[in-house]
CSV table of C-alpha atoms in Angstrom, one decimal:
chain,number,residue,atom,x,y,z
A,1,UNK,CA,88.0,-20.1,-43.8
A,2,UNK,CA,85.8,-19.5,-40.7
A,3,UNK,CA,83.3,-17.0,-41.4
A,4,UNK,CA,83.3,-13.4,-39.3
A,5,UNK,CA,80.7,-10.9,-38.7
A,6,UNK,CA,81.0,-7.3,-37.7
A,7,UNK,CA,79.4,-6.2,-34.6
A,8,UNK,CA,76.6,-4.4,-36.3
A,9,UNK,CA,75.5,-7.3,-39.0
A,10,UNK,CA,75.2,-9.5,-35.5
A,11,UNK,CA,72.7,-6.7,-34.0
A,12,UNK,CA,70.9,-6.6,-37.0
A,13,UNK,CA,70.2,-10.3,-37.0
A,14,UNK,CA,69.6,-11.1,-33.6
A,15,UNK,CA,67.3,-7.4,-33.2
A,16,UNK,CA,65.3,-8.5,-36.8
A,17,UNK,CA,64.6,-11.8,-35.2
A,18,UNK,CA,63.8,-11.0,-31.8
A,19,UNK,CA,60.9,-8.3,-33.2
A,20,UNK,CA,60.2,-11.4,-35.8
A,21,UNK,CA,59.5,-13.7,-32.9
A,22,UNK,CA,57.7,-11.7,-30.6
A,23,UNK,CA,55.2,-10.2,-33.9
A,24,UNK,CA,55.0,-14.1,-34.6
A,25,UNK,CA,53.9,-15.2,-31.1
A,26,UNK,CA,52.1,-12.0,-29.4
A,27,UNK,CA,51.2,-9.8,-32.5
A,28,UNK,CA,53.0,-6.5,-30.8
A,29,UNK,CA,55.6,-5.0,-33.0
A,30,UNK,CA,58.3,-4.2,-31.0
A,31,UNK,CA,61.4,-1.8,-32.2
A,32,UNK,CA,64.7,-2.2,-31.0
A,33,UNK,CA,66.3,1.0,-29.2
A,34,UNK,CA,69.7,1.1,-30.3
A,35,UNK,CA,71.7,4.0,-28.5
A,36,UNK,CA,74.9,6.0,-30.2
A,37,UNK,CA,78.6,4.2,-29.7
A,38,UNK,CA,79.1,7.0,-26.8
A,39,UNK,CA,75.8,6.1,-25.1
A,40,UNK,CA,76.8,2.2,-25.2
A,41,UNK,CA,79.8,2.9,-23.3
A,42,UNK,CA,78.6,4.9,-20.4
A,43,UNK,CA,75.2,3.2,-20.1
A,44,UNK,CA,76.8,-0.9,-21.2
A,45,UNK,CA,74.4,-2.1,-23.6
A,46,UNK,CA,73.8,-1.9,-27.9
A,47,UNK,CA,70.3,-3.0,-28.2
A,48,UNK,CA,67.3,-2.6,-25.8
A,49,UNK,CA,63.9,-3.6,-25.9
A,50,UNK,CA,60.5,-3.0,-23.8
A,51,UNK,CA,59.4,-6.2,-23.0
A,52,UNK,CA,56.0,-5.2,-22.1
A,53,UNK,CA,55.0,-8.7,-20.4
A,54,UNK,CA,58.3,-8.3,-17.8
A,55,UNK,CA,57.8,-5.8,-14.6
A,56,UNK,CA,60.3,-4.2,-14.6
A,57,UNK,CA,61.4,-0.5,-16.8
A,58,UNK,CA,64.4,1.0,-16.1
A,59,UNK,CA,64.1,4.6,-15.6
A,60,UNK,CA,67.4,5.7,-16.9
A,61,UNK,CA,68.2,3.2,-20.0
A,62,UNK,CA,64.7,4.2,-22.1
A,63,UNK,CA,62.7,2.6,-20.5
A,64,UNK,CA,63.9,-0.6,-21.5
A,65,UNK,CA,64.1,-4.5,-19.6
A,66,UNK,CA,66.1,-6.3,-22.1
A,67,UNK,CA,69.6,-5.6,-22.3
A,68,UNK,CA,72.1,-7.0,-24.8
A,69,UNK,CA,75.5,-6.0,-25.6
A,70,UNK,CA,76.9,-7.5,-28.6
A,71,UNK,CA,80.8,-8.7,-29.0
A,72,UNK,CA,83.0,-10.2,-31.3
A,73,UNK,CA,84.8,-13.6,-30.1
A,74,UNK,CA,88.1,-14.8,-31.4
A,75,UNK,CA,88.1,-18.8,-31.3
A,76,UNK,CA,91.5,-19.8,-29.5
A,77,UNK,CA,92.0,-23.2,-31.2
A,78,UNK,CA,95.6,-24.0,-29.8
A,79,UNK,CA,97.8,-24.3,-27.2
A,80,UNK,CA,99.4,-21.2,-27.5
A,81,UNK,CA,96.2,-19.4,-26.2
A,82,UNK,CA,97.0,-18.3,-22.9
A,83,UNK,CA,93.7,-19.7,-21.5
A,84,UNK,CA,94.5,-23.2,-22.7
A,85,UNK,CA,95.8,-25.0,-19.6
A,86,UNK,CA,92.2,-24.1,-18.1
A,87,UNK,CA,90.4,-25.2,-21.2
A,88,UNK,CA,92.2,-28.0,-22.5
A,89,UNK,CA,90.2,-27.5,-25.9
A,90,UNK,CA,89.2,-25.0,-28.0
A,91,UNK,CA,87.6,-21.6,-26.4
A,92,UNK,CA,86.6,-18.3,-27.1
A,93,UNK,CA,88.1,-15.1,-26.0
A,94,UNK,CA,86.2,-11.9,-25.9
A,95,UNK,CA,87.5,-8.1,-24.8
A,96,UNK,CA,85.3,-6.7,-21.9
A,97,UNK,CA,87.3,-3.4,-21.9
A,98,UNK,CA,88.7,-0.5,-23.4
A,99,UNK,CA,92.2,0.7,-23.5
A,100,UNK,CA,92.3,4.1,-22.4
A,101,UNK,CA,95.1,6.9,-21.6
A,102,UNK,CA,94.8,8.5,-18.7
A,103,UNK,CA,95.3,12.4,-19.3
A,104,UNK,CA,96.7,13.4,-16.0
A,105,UNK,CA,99.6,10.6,-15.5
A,106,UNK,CA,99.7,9.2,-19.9
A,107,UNK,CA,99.2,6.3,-18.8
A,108,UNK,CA,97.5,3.3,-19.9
A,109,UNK,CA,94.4,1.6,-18.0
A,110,UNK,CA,91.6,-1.0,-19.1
A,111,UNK,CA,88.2,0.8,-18.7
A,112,UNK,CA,85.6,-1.9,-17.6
A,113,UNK,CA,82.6,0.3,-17.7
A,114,UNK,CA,80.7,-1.5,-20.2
A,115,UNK,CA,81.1,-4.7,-18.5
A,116,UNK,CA,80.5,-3.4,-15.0
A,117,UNK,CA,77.5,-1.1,-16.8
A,118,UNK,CA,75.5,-5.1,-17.7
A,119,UNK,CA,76.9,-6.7,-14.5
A,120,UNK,CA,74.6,-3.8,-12.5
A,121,UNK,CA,71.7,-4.3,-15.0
A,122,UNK,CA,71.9,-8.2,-14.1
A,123,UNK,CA,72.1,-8.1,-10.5
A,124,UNK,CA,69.2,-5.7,-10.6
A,125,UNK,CA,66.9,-8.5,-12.1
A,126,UNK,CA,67.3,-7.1,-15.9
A,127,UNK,CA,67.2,-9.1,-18.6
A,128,UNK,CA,71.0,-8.9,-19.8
A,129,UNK,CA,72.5,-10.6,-22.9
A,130,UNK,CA,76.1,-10.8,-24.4
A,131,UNK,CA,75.3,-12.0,-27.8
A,132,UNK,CA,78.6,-13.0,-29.9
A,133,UNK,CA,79.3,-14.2,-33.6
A,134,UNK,CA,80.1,-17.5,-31.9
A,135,UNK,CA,77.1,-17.5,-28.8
A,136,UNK,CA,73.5,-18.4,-31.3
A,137,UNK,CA,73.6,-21.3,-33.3
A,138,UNK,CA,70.7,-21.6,-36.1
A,139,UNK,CA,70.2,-25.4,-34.8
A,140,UNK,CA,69.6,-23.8,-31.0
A,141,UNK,CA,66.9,-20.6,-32.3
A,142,UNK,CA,65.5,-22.6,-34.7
A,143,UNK,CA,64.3,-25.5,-32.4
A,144,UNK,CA,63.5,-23.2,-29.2
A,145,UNK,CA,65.9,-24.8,-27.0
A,146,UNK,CA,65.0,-23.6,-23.8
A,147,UNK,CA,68.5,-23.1,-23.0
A,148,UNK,CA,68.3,-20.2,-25.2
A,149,UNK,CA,68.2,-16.7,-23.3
A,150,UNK,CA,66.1,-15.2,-26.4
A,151,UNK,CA,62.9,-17.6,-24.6
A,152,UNK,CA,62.1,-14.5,-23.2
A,153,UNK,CA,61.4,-12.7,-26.5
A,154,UNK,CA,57.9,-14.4,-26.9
């Protein structure tokens, strides 16, 4: 049996040990801002932080420069996953959107907001993570791999 993690025991972790690092390397104690569920969808992100060595603060999400959203990912590990004439191995499959009703018509629509929410912060020059129960392996954060986007935590 394949372990799985909620959501929030995944921002836990990855928000303890980015505040870890950065105390360990720079000697600022940095808190996470983690916003309310309705927050997350309008504005994209879980978790920010105020890197206070990056430029840029973004007026309307707390200040923050680091972004990270956090999602589950469901390991498709045959070929009955639709995605598996692309792959042709095993891949993981996350959801970037909410099924919604629409009041007016009762019908049903995917709501990208989150998604398109991170996409804006990105192309703006933000640091913004999707962080997964399947995206940090202990071998990759414990040997600094500079790969890793957390580099810029410290």
């Amino acid at each position: 049996m394949t372990p799985d993690f909620p959501e929030s025991q995944i921002q836990s972790y990855v928000n303890q040990y980015i505040s870890t690092r950065i105390f360990g390397r720079r000697r600022i104690l940095l808190h996470p801002i983690i916003i309310s569920p309705d927050d997350e969808h309008y504005l994209g992100w879980d978790t920010g932080f105020d890197l206070p060595w990056l430029p840029l603060r973004h007026n309307t999400n707390h200040g923050c420069n680091l972004f990270i959203q956090y999602k589950r990912a469901k390991q498709i590990t045959s070929d009955k996953g639709a995605e598996w004439r692309a792959w042709q191995e095993a891949y993981y499959k996350f959801k970037f959107f909410y099924s919604k009703k629409d009041s007016a018509t009762n019908l049903q629509y995917e709501d990208f907001t989150q998604y398109d929410q991170m996409r804006a912060l990105a192309s703006e020059g933000y640091l913004s993570l999707y962080i997964s129960n399947s995206t940090l392996e202990r071998a990759v954060l414990l040997r600094g791999d500079p790969t890793n986007p957390l580099k810029y935590c410290g």
